[in-house]
Each structure stands twice: as structure tokens, then as C-alpha cells.
Short mmCIF file of C-alpha atoms in Angstrom, two decimals:
data_model
loop_
_atom_site.label_atom_id
_atom_site.label_comp_id
_atom_site.label_asym_id
_atom_site.label_seq_id
_atom_site.Cartn_x
_atom_site.Cartn_y
_atom_site.Cartn_z
CA MET G 39 -68.03 -107.52 -224.29
CA GLU G 40 -65.35 -110.27 -224.53
CA GLN G 41 -64.30 -108.90 -227.81
CA GLU G 42 -65.01 -106.05 -229.59
CA GLY G 43 -66.69 -106.11 -232.89
CA LEU G 44 -69.61 -108.36 -232.14
CA PHE G 45 -71.47 -109.36 -235.29
CA GLY G 46 -75.63 -109.39 -234.99
CA GLY G 47 -76.48 -112.24 -236.91
CA ALA G 48 -74.74 -114.94 -237.84
CA ALA G 49 -71.27 -113.89 -237.52
CA PRO G 50 -69.03 -114.24 -240.10
CA SER G 51 -66.50 -117.28 -239.78
CA VAL G 52 -62.91 -117.46 -239.45
CA PRO G 53 -60.74 -119.40 -240.92
CA ALA G 54 -59.59 -122.44 -239.39
CA GLY G 55 -56.03 -121.57 -237.76
CA SER G 56 -55.93 -118.16 -237.77
CA LEU G 57 -56.37 -115.57 -235.66
CA SER G 58 -59.05 -112.74 -235.88
CA GLY G 59 -58.48 -113.74 -239.46
CA ALA G 60 -55.40 -113.57 -239.83
CA ASP G 61 -51.89 -113.74 -238.02
CA ASP G 62 -50.21 -111.20 -240.50
CA ASP G 63 -53.26 -108.96 -240.52
CA ILE G 64 -53.01 -107.27 -237.09
CA ALA G 65 -51.50 -103.89 -237.95
CA GLY G 66 -53.96 -101.13 -236.77
CA LYS G 67 -55.60 -104.16 -234.32
CA PRO G 68 -55.91 -102.93 -230.75
CA LEU G 69 -52.92 -104.47 -228.12
CA ALA G 70 -55.04 -106.33 -226.22
CA VAL G 71 -56.24 -107.84 -230.05
CA ARG G 72 -52.19 -108.33 -231.59
CA MET G 73 -51.73 -109.83 -228.12
CA ARG G 74 -54.14 -112.49 -228.07
CA PRO G 75 -53.00 -116.16 -227.37
CA ARG G 76 -52.29 -118.51 -229.98
CA THR G 77 -51.83 -122.10 -228.19
CA LEU G 78 -53.21 -123.10 -224.61
CA ASP G 79 -49.32 -122.78 -223.53
CA GLU G 80 -49.18 -118.91 -224.53
CA ILE G 81 -52.64 -118.44 -222.38
CA VAL G 82 -51.32 -116.60 -219.33
CA GLY G 83 -52.77 -118.22 -215.35
CA GLN G 84 -56.19 -120.80 -215.50
CA GLN G 85 -53.53 -123.53 -214.75
CA HIS G 86 -56.38 -125.34 -213.05
CA LEU G 87 -57.88 -125.36 -216.83
CA LEU G 88 -55.02 -125.70 -218.44
CA GLY G 89 -52.27 -128.12 -216.92
CA PRO G 90 -51.52 -131.77 -218.58
CA GLY G 91 -53.91 -133.88 -218.35
CA THR G 92 -56.67 -131.37 -217.40
CA PRO G 93 -60.45 -132.25 -219.11
CA LEU G 94 -60.23 -129.20 -221.34
CA ARG G 95 -56.86 -130.11 -222.34
CA ARG G 96 -57.24 -133.63 -223.78
CA LEU G 97 -60.33 -132.57 -225.24
CA VAL G 98 -58.37 -130.07 -227.14
CA GLU G 99 -55.26 -132.88 -228.00
CA GLU G 100 -57.63 -135.89 -228.85
CA ASP G 101 -59.27 -133.12 -231.14
CA GLN G 102 -62.83 -134.19 -229.82
CA PRO G 103 -65.62 -132.26 -230.47
CA MET G 104 -67.05 -130.94 -227.48
CA ALA G 105 -69.41 -128.11 -225.35
CA LEU G 106 -68.04 -126.19 -223.33
CA VAL G 107 -69.42 -123.30 -221.08
CA LEU G 108 -66.39 -120.88 -219.61
CA TRP G 109 -68.08 -118.85 -216.09
CA GLY G 110 -65.99 -116.43 -215.18
CA PRO G 111 -65.70 -112.51 -214.88
CA PRO G 112 -64.70 -110.30 -217.94
CA GLY G 113 -61.08 -110.16 -219.15
CA THR G 114 -60.39 -113.40 -217.77
CA GLY G 115 -59.87 -115.36 -221.13
CA LYS G 116 -63.19 -117.08 -222.99
CA THR G 117 -62.91 -115.19 -225.68
CA THR G 118 -59.34 -116.26 -225.93
CA LEU G 119 -60.20 -120.34 -225.18
CA ALA G 120 -62.83 -119.92 -227.61
CA TYR G 121 -59.81 -118.48 -230.17
CA VAL G 122 -56.90 -121.18 -229.38
CA VAL G 123 -59.27 -124.37 -229.58
CA SER G 124 -60.39 -123.18 -232.74
CA ARG G 125 -56.89 -122.51 -234.26
CA ALA G 126 -55.76 -125.64 -232.57
CA THR G 127 -58.44 -128.52 -233.61
CA GLN G 128 -58.19 -126.78 -236.79
CA ARG G 129 -62.14 -125.77 -236.90
CA ARG G 130 -64.24 -122.95 -238.56
CA PHE G 131 -64.59 -119.74 -235.84
CA VAL G 132 -67.94 -118.39 -235.86
CA GLU G 133 -69.18 -116.32 -233.50
CA LEU G 134 -72.38 -115.30 -231.80
CA SER G 135 -73.56 -112.44 -229.19
CA ALA G 136 -76.45 -113.50 -227.45
CA VAL G 137 -77.04 -110.10 -227.05
CA THR G 138 -78.08 -109.30 -230.61
CA ALA G 139 -78.97 -112.98 -232.06
CA GLY G 140 -81.97 -115.06 -232.53
CA VAL G 141 -83.36 -118.74 -232.89
CA LYS G 142 -83.04 -117.99 -236.68
CA ASP G 143 -79.26 -117.02 -236.36
CA VAL G 144 -78.30 -119.54 -233.94
CA ARG G 145 -80.37 -122.65 -236.71
CA ALA G 146 -78.59 -120.96 -239.34
CA VAL G 147 -74.97 -121.49 -238.06
CA ILE G 148 -75.72 -124.95 -237.15
CA ASP G 149 -77.32 -126.20 -240.53
CA THR G 150 -74.20 -124.60 -242.21
CA ALA G 151 -71.79 -126.34 -240.04
CA ARG G 152 -73.89 -129.24 -240.60
CA LYS G 153 -72.99 -128.91 -244.47
CA ASP G 154 -69.60 -128.38 -243.52
CA LEU G 155 -69.29 -131.28 -241.69
CA VAL G 156 -70.34 -132.97 -243.98
CA ARG G 157 -69.07 -132.36 -247.25
CA SER G 158 -65.67 -130.99 -245.81
CA GLY G 159 -65.09 -133.13 -242.60
CA THR G 160 -64.55 -128.97 -241.79
CA GLY G 161 -65.71 -128.87 -238.33
CA THR G 162 -67.32 -125.45 -236.54
CA VAL G 163 -66.22 -123.89 -232.68
CA LEU G 164 -69.60 -121.82 -232.44
CA PHE G 165 -68.72 -119.03 -229.92
CA VAL G 166 -71.93 -117.47 -228.11
CA ASP G 167 -70.63 -114.62 -226.09
CA GLU G 168 -73.36 -113.63 -222.89
CA VAL G 169 -75.16 -116.41 -223.51
CA HIS G 170 -76.89 -116.31 -220.12
CA ARG G 171 -78.93 -113.71 -222.20
CA PHE G 172 -80.14 -116.12 -224.52
CA SER G 173 -84.27 -117.32 -223.39
CA LYS G 174 -84.93 -120.82 -222.49
CA THR G 175 -85.88 -121.27 -226.36
CA GLN G 176 -82.90 -119.41 -227.45
CA GLN G 177 -80.76 -121.90 -225.41
CA ASP G 178 -83.10 -125.12 -226.82
CA ALA G 179 -82.33 -123.70 -230.99
CA LEU G 180 -78.74 -124.67 -229.79
CA LEU G 181 -79.31 -128.52 -228.70
CA PRO G 182 -79.45 -130.13 -231.43
CA GLY G 183 -76.03 -128.50 -232.67
CA VAL G 184 -74.94 -129.76 -229.65
CA GLU G 185 -76.04 -133.41 -229.25
CA ASN G 186 -75.34 -134.13 -232.92
CA ARG G 187 -71.96 -133.44 -232.78
CA TRP G 188 -72.75 -130.29 -235.61
CA VAL G 189 -70.78 -127.96 -233.65
CA SER G 190 -68.57 -128.24 -231.24
CA LEU G 191 -70.29 -125.30 -229.02
CA VAL G 192 -67.73 -122.51 -226.42
CA ALA G 193 -70.44 -120.98 -224.14
CA ALA G 194 -69.19 -117.79 -222.09
CA THR G 195 -70.96 -116.50 -219.41
CA THR G 196 -70.38 -114.12 -216.70
CA GLU G 197 -73.13 -115.35 -214.48
CA ASN G 198 -74.44 -118.39 -212.37
CA PRO G 199 -74.95 -120.55 -215.53
CA TYR G 200 -77.09 -123.29 -212.83
CA PHE G 201 -79.40 -120.38 -212.44
CA ALA G 202 -78.38 -118.74 -216.55
CA LEU G 203 -78.84 -121.76 -218.48
CA ILE G 204 -81.22 -124.43 -218.91
CA SER G 205 -80.41 -127.66 -217.74
CA PRO G 206 -80.19 -129.54 -220.95
CA LEU G 207 -77.65 -127.73 -222.42
CA LEU G 208 -75.64 -127.27 -218.80
CA SER G 209 -75.68 -131.51 -218.64
CA ARG G 210 -74.39 -131.80 -222.21
CA SER G 211 -71.65 -129.13 -221.10
CA LEU G 212 -68.18 -129.29 -219.38
CA LEU G 213 -68.47 -126.41 -216.99
CA LEU G 214 -65.03 -124.58 -216.37
CA THR G 215 -64.64 -121.87 -213.95
CA LEU G 216 -62.23 -118.87 -214.76
CA GLU G 217 -61.09 -117.06 -212.16
CA PRO G 218 -59.75 -113.92 -211.65
CA LEU G 219 -56.01 -113.53 -212.99
CA ASP G 220 -53.52 -112.74 -209.96
CA ASP G 221 -51.08 -109.50 -210.86
CA ASP G 222 -48.00 -112.19 -211.28
CA ALA G 223 -50.28 -113.42 -214.52
CA ILE G 224 -50.97 -109.73 -215.26
CA ARG G 225 -47.59 -108.57 -215.73
CA GLU G 226 -46.57 -111.56 -217.41
CA VAL G 227 -48.99 -110.03 -219.97
CA MET G 228 -48.02 -106.73 -219.87
CA ARG G 229 -44.14 -107.89 -220.01
CA ARG G 230 -45.18 -109.91 -223.04
CA ALA G 231 -46.85 -106.82 -225.02
CA LEU G 232 -43.68 -104.59 -223.81
CA ALA G 233 -41.52 -106.89 -225.34
CA GLU G 234 -43.06 -108.87 -228.53
CA GLU G 235 -42.74 -107.49 -231.55
CA ARG G 236 -46.91 -107.79 -231.75
CA GLY G 237 -47.01 -106.04 -229.39
CA LEU G 238 -45.42 -102.79 -228.50
CA GLY G 239 -41.71 -104.42 -229.58
CA GLY G 240 -39.74 -102.65 -226.75
CA THR G 241 -40.41 -99.16 -228.59
CA VAL G 242 -41.50 -98.12 -224.87
CA THR G 243 -40.41 -98.99 -220.94
CA ILE G 244 -42.13 -98.20 -217.89
CA ASP G 245 -41.18 -97.36 -214.12
CA ASP G 246 -41.64 -99.94 -211.74
CA ASP G 247 -44.24 -97.19 -210.39
CA ALA G 248 -46.18 -96.56 -213.42
CA HIS G 249 -46.01 -100.66 -213.77
CA ASP G 250 -47.64 -100.80 -209.93
CA HIS G 251 -50.07 -98.12 -211.37
CA LEU G 252 -51.36 -100.26 -214.17
CA LEU G 253 -51.26 -103.52 -212.26
CA ARG G 254 -53.47 -102.01 -209.60
CA LEU G 255 -56.48 -100.60 -212.44
CA ALA G 256 -56.11 -102.99 -214.21
CA GLY G 257 -58.15 -105.83 -210.84
CA GLY G 258 -56.90 -108.89 -212.87
CA ASP G 259 -58.68 -108.13 -216.18
CA ALA G 260 -56.33 -108.65 -218.94
CA ARG G 261 -57.73 -106.86 -221.77
CA ARG G 262 -57.75 -103.98 -219.06
CA ALA G 263 -54.51 -104.19 -218.62
CA LEU G 264 -53.06 -104.27 -222.12
CA THR G 265 -55.33 -100.69 -222.54
CA TYR G 266 -54.78 -99.07 -220.37
CA LEU G 267 -50.48 -99.86 -221.28
CA GLU G 268 -51.02 -98.80 -224.67
CA ALA G 269 -52.90 -95.86 -224.05
CA ALA G 270 -49.41 -95.30 -221.76
CA ALA G 271 -47.40 -96.18 -224.66
CA GLY G 272 -49.25 -93.19 -226.83
CA GLY G 273 -47.90 -91.33 -224.65
CA ALA G 274 -44.94 -92.11 -223.93
CA ALA G 275 -43.86 -90.66 -226.99
CA ALA G 276 -43.13 -87.34 -225.87
CA ALA G 277 -41.09 -88.65 -222.21
CA ASP G 278 -38.49 -89.80 -224.87
CA GLY G 279 -40.31 -93.60 -225.41
CA VAL G 280 -40.92 -93.81 -221.22
CA ILE G 281 -44.12 -94.53 -219.11
CA THR G 282 -43.89 -93.25 -215.98
CA LEU G 283 -46.37 -92.65 -213.39
CA GLU G 284 -47.50 -89.04 -214.42
CA VAL G 285 -47.66 -90.40 -218.11
CA ALA G 286 -49.73 -93.77 -217.22
CA GLU G 287 -51.90 -91.44 -214.57
CA LYS G 288 -52.79 -88.64 -218.04
CA ALA G 289 -53.81 -91.66 -220.08
CA VAL G 290 -55.65 -93.24 -217.82
CA ASP G 291 -57.34 -90.27 -216.20
CA ARG G 292 -57.26 -91.78 -213.15
CA ALA G 293 -54.71 -91.03 -210.27
CA ALA G 294 -52.71 -93.24 -208.27
CA VAL G 295 -53.64 -94.46 -205.49
CA ARG G 296 -51.33 -94.43 -202.35
CA TYR G 297 -52.40 -97.58 -201.21
CA ASP G 298 -50.42 -100.78 -200.38
CA ARG G 299 -53.16 -104.08 -200.45
CA ASP G 300 -50.60 -106.40 -198.57
CA GLY G 301 -49.56 -103.82 -196.72
CA ASP G 302 -50.29 -101.31 -193.39
CA GLN G 303 -52.30 -99.66 -195.93
CA HIS G 304 -54.68 -102.51 -196.60
CA TYR G 305 -55.05 -102.41 -192.70
CA ASP G 306 -55.68 -98.76 -191.95
CA VAL G 307 -57.73 -98.31 -194.94
CA THR G 308 -59.41 -100.94 -194.13
CA SER G 309 -60.53 -100.16 -190.21
CA ALA G 310 -60.87 -96.54 -190.90
CA MET G 311 -63.68 -97.31 -193.75
CA ILE G 312 -65.52 -99.77 -190.98
CA LYS G 313 -65.19 -97.38 -188.39
CA SER G 314 -66.79 -94.34 -189.94
CA ILE G 315 -69.54 -96.93 -191.29
CA ARG G 316 -70.26 -97.27 -187.62
CA GLY G 317 -69.56 -93.81 -186.33
CA SER G 318 -72.04 -93.15 -189.65
CA ASP G 319 -70.12 -90.50 -191.20
CA VAL G 320 -71.56 -91.84 -194.52
CA ASP G 321 -68.69 -89.47 -196.32
CA ALA G 322 -65.90 -90.38 -195.02
CA GLY G 323 -67.09 -94.34 -195.73
CA LEU G 324 -67.42 -93.46 -199.40
CA HIS G 325 -63.93 -92.12 -199.50
CA TYR G 326 -62.26 -94.92 -197.81
CA LEU G 327 -65.07 -97.40 -200.20
CA ALA G 328 -64.03 -95.59 -203.43
CA ARG G 329 -59.58 -95.63 -202.52
CA MET G 330 -59.70 -99.32 -201.89
CA ALA G 331 -61.71 -99.83 -205.21
CA GLU G 332 -59.46 -97.16 -207.25
CA ALA G 333 -56.42 -99.51 -205.83
CA GLY G 334 -57.95 -102.54 -206.54
CA GLU G 335 -58.58 -104.25 -204.12
CA ASP G 336 -61.14 -107.17 -204.19
CA PRO G 337 -64.65 -106.46 -204.53
CA LYS G 338 -65.28 -109.87 -202.64
CA PHE G 339 -63.16 -108.83 -199.39
CA LEU G 340 -64.72 -105.40 -199.25
CA ALA G 341 -68.04 -107.21 -199.63
CA ARG G 342 -67.07 -109.65 -196.63
CA ARG G 343 -65.82 -106.98 -194.60
CA LEU G 344 -69.91 -105.08 -194.43
CA VAL G 345 -71.56 -108.46 -194.05
CA ILE G 346 -69.77 -108.85 -190.55
CA LEU G 347 -70.75 -105.05 -189.48
CA ALA G 348 -74.54 -105.39 -190.23
CA SER G 349 -74.74 -107.69 -187.64
CA GLU G 350 -71.42 -106.45 -185.38
CA ASP G 351 -72.31 -102.71 -184.92
CA ILE G 352 -76.39 -102.13 -186.42
CA GLY G 353 -77.67 -105.85 -185.90
CA MET G 354 -80.89 -105.87 -183.88
CA ALA G 355 -81.16 -102.17 -184.71
CA ASP G 356 -82.25 -102.64 -187.56
CA PRO G 357 -82.10 -106.38 -188.75
CA THR G 358 -82.35 -105.00 -192.58
CA ALA G 359 -79.19 -103.88 -192.77
CA LEU G 360 -77.73 -107.88 -192.69
CA GLN G 361 -80.19 -108.85 -195.74
CA THR G 362 -79.31 -105.34 -197.61
CA ALA G 363 -75.61 -106.16 -196.59
CA VAL G 364 -75.76 -109.90 -198.03
CA ALA G 365 -77.54 -108.89 -201.07
CA GLY G 366 -75.37 -106.47 -201.91
CA ALA G 367 -72.33 -109.76 -201.58
CA GLN G 368 -73.89 -111.76 -203.51
CA ALA G 369 -74.29 -108.96 -205.86
CA VAL G 370 -70.56 -108.49 -206.26
CA GLN G 371 -70.37 -112.20 -207.44
CA LEU G 372 -72.51 -111.39 -210.08
CA ILE G 373 -71.24 -108.44 -211.70
CA GLY G 374 -67.50 -108.25 -210.13
CA TRP G 375 -65.61 -104.43 -211.66
CA PRO G 376 -66.32 -101.92 -212.25
CA GLU G 377 -69.84 -101.66 -211.43
CA ALA G 378 -69.47 -103.42 -208.24
CA GLN G 379 -68.93 -100.31 -207.16
CA ILE G 380 -71.77 -98.74 -207.02
CA THR G 381 -73.86 -101.88 -205.43
CA LEU G 382 -71.18 -101.41 -202.35
CA ALA G 383 -71.66 -97.84 -202.22
CA GLN G 384 -74.98 -98.23 -201.64
CA VAL G 385 -74.31 -100.81 -198.90
CA VAL G 386 -71.98 -98.23 -197.45
CA ILE G 387 -74.92 -95.46 -197.10
CA ALA G 388 -77.28 -97.92 -195.94
CA LEU G 389 -75.08 -98.85 -192.86
CA ALA G 390 -73.78 -95.73 -192.46
CA LEU G 391 -76.93 -94.46 -191.57
CA ALA G 392 -78.58 -97.61 -189.79
CA PRO G 393 -79.25 -97.26 -186.68
CA LYS G 394 -76.10 -98.45 -184.44
CA SER G 395 -76.44 -101.68 -181.69
CA ASN G 396 -73.53 -103.73 -181.00
CA SER G 397 -76.25 -106.24 -178.82
CA VAL G 398 -74.90 -109.00 -181.07
CA VAL G 399 -71.13 -109.21 -180.53
CA THR G 400 -71.55 -108.47 -176.28
CA ALA G 401 -74.49 -110.88 -176.27
CA ILE G 402 -72.54 -113.91 -178.25
CA GLY G 403 -69.49 -113.12 -176.01
CA ALA G 404 -71.16 -113.70 -172.77
CA ALA G 405 -72.54 -116.52 -174.00
CA VAL G 406 -68.97 -118.20 -175.31
CA ALA G 407 -67.57 -116.74 -172.21
CA ASP G 408 -69.84 -119.17 -170.04
CA VAL G 409 -69.18 -122.04 -172.39
CA ARG G 410 -65.65 -121.78 -171.98
CA ALA G 411 -65.88 -121.38 -168.63
CA GLY G 412 -67.41 -124.71 -168.25
CA LEU G 413 -71.01 -123.21 -167.61
CA ALA G 414 -72.91 -125.94 -170.30
CA GLY G 415 -74.53 -128.46 -168.16
CA ALA G 416 -77.01 -131.29 -169.31
CA VAL G 417 -79.90 -130.09 -172.06
CA PRO G 418 -82.78 -130.60 -169.53
CA PRO G 419 -84.51 -133.94 -170.38
CA HIS G 420 -87.95 -132.54 -172.12
CA LEU G 421 -86.37 -130.88 -174.79
CA ARG G 422 -83.88 -133.70 -175.50
CA ASP G 423 -84.29 -135.75 -178.35
CA SER G 424 -87.51 -138.28 -178.40
CA HIS G 425 -87.42 -139.72 -182.36
CA TYR G 426 -86.36 -143.22 -181.35
CA ALA G 427 -87.69 -146.69 -179.57
CA GLY G 428 -87.12 -146.34 -176.12
CA SER G 429 -86.52 -142.45 -175.60
CA LYS G 430 -89.67 -142.29 -173.64
CA LYS G 431 -88.48 -144.99 -171.10
CA LEU G 432 -85.99 -142.61 -170.57
CA GLY G 433 -87.55 -139.46 -170.25
CA HIS G 434 -87.02 -137.55 -172.88
CA GLY G 435 -89.06 -135.06 -174.79
CA THR G 436 -92.29 -136.70 -172.17
CA SER G 437 -93.13 -132.92 -170.25
CA TYR G 438 -92.10 -130.90 -173.44
CA ALA G 439 -94.17 -128.42 -173.14
CA TYR G 440 -95.68 -127.46 -177.20
CA ALA G 441 -95.44 -123.48 -177.50
CA HIS G 442 -97.68 -123.44 -180.79
CA ASP G 443 -100.78 -125.43 -178.14
CA ASP G 444 -100.61 -121.83 -176.34
CA PRO G 445 -102.74 -118.67 -177.30
CA ARG G 446 -99.61 -116.70 -176.93
CA GLY G 447 -97.84 -118.84 -178.92
CA VAL G 448 -94.66 -118.98 -175.99
CA VAL G 449 -95.21 -120.96 -172.44
CA GLU G 450 -93.75 -121.21 -169.37
CA GLN G 451 -90.81 -123.94 -169.92
CA GLN G 452 -87.38 -124.15 -168.60
CA TYR G 453 -84.84 -124.26 -172.12
CA ALA G 454 -81.57 -123.15 -170.40
CA PRO G 455 -79.27 -125.76 -168.68
CA ASP G 456 -79.91 -125.74 -165.24
CA ALA G 457 -76.06 -123.69 -164.87
CA VAL G 458 -77.00 -121.01 -167.13
CA GLN G 459 -80.83 -120.48 -166.49
CA ASP G 460 -80.65 -117.13 -164.69
CA LYS G 461 -78.08 -115.83 -167.28
CA GLN G 462 -79.70 -112.82 -169.31
CA TYR G 463 -76.89 -113.03 -172.76
CA TYR G 464 -78.78 -109.98 -174.78
CA GLN G 465 -78.88 -106.62 -173.91
CA PRO G 466 -81.14 -104.96 -176.35
CA GLY G 467 -80.03 -101.26 -176.66
CA ALA G 468 -82.26 -98.63 -177.02
CA ARG G 469 -81.74 -97.26 -180.29
CA GLY G 470 -84.05 -97.72 -183.80
CA ALA G 471 -85.81 -101.41 -184.30
CA GLU G 472 -84.49 -102.39 -180.85
CA ARG G 473 -86.16 -100.29 -178.99
CA ASP G 474 -89.14 -102.18 -179.72
CA TYR G 475 -87.23 -105.98 -179.89
CA ALA G 476 -86.78 -105.13 -175.91
CA ASP G 477 -89.95 -104.75 -175.09
CA ARG G 478 -91.11 -108.27 -176.89
CA TYR G 479 -87.88 -110.00 -174.99
CA ALA G 480 -89.37 -108.49 -171.52
CA LYS G 481 -92.20 -109.76 -171.95
CA LEU G 482 -91.05 -112.76 -173.71
CA ARG G 483 -88.60 -114.00 -170.90
CA ARG G 484 -91.49 -112.88 -168.13
CA ILE G 485 -93.81 -115.43 -169.90
CA VAL G 486 -90.73 -118.02 -170.17
CA ARG G 487 -89.04 -118.09 -166.50
CA GLY G 488 -92.71 -117.99 -164.93
CA GLU G 489 -91.25 -114.07 -163.26
#
């Protein structure tokens, strides 16, 4: 959820120009709520969306009705942007959760917004959280309000909107992609929370190693960073108001991971994970994955490394390994941390258990070496393009043998240039599925080359 306290059905509205109801009513609220930005200029990060002259800033500053789709991982500010748009344009704020709201609720909010607009000229910002959970019918119910500008729609999603949203709604909306916050942005969020009165008001300080620990655990999620900081601040009373590493560890119930994402540890642990999987040690692979996950490593980086490994170290011994790794990488794009570590763990286990072969690497390496050595040569005439006038006069494609015309589906024919006609780049291994591919490869090579 983007915000705690989402309402089932038509959500109560928040008065225009207020934060969570009223700026002076923040006592007892979570730190992440208290520190929610109130203006566009207070938002940390996302400068590609908020800089001078950007479409979003123009819409807000010119007070135009709008329909926005905010796409990004949790904790990047989707709910915050909706609040800020409401405050800056003095519109009433109404929030619906796509998890619990139905078509009736959507229509009720839009009807009320239309009446308010006619009677008093008061506009409404309708924020729909997790809009990808809406069915086609529920999304259709939003269209009249968007088309007639009865509401300014701000819809948030963590899933690809091109797959999750109906095209009529997407075509009527400005799609804004929010990026995970980098470390500098999270540092600024935490600095403000420590110093500002609506935050911790300077009542606690934090040691550098504790600060770095919370930063790693946040993983680009500002809300998570503030939640951890608030928990650590609560435990600092027994440490003279100082958040030490020990206090921070106890507060979030995790041990600090000795891992430098920008230094040797980054490369050493990554290398250890790859070599453990290559060596078929499932548990060691999982250990190194866990270390990087706990250190806040970019899950997309880990997914890319596993995709490479699937071809580099398994290849034709189990061709489905690449499919598994690619599916894992796609899943990581959809869900992000922390759930993505489950998907990556599945990929690590599958790849570690798979039979191993590096024949794909040696095959392409040998082929590239010959090309670089100048062993290229002309493409045989019968393989050249023949789909243009005059090609037959040049003898291009005229003697080409169509493999599908042979009952075997393969014919004797020269495919490689003369310079490498006798080369054998692929040397099948003897493990897993590659045993069967070795037999088929030898049979096909004999037919093609007339051996």
C-alpha cells in the first residue's frame, strides 16, 4: 500500500490545501506521514518529473485539470505527488483503494465531484492506489470523470501500465515513471526527518555506520527509510539519544551487512555467488544472494548476472535455464524488493542444480576469434538476397535448396563461407540435455556437409 489507512469504498475527502486533513494534526502519526512533502519543491528526487518546464509542473502551476498515471516501485512518492497536486491546486482530495473499491464507489465519487464543480467550482483530485487491480469494467467507470474533467485523476501502479490499464484510460492520461530514489535522495529524506520539528526535531543524533545501515536497508524506499529511522529513534533513549549501529540493528531486527556496493565487496560477493552456482553449491549461492539482498543491492543487477550465467555456464546442457533466468528478471521488474528476493532465490536454486556446460561460450568465442582474424569471406551466392530485380542475373539465390522440400527437413548445402567451411565451433558437452544435442548435431553436420 502506498499509504496506511486506505478506505474501502468511497474514501472520506481531505480538505483542499491540507496534509492528511490538517497540518497541525500530525501528533502521534507515523514519521513517514509527518514528513510527507507539502509542495513540489519539497519532494526529494524525481527531478525528471519536477524540474522547471516539465509537464507535471506546468499542469500544477497553471491549475489545469489533469489525468496522471504514476508508475513506479513502492516508496518513490506516488501518494505524495497526489497530495501535493491536491494542495497546490486547492482541490478536494479523495482517495480510493483499488483493492476494496468497486464500480459503485467510483461512480459515487465522480458524481459528487461533478456536483461540487457545478455548485461551488471546487475541483476534486481522485487518487486511485494500485489501479492495476481494477478490472476493465472498473477502469471504464473512471472514463466519464476523466473525459469531462469532473475529476483530476491520479492513478498509481507498480505494474507496467501498458499491460495493466485499458488503452482508453491510458491514452487520456499523462504517464509519469517514478524511479527508485538513490542514496543521496534517501540521505536527504533522513536528514530532514532528524532535523525538522514535524519530524524528530533534533532530539536524536545518528552515527555514520548506523546511518549507512539504515540507508542500505531502505533500498531506495523513502517510506521504509523513515519507518526504520523512527524505530531506531525509539531505541535511542537508552543510548543517550544517539542511534548507534547496535541500536539500529536491534530496531529493525537485522544484522548490519558488511558490504560495500561501490567497492571490492561488491565485486567479491558477486563473483562468489556466480562461482558457487557454477560449482553447483546451492546453499553457498543462496548465502551470497542473501548478503547482497540484505545490503540493498540493485535486484536488476542480480537478475542480469543470473541471465548471463544461464547461457555462460549451463547453456545447451539445460536450455530451459535461460528461460528461467529471463522469467526471473522480468518478475523482478514487476515486483521489486523485498519480494523479488524470493524469485531470485528460485532462479539461484534452479541454476545451481542444472547440469553445467560452457560450450556456448567456447563456440561463440572461437567464431569471434576467426572473424577478428579475417576469416570471413563472401557469402555463398545461393544464400544471398534474391528479392529484388536483377538478382537472378547475378546468380543470387538461384541454386538455393529449400530445406523444407526434403522429407528430413535438412539438405546437403554449403552455408558457411569458404574460409570457415570446415570449422567446427560448437563442441557439445556430455552433460544433461547436451548429450542428446551432441548426437543430433553430429547427424545434421554429416548431412549438411555431405560427410
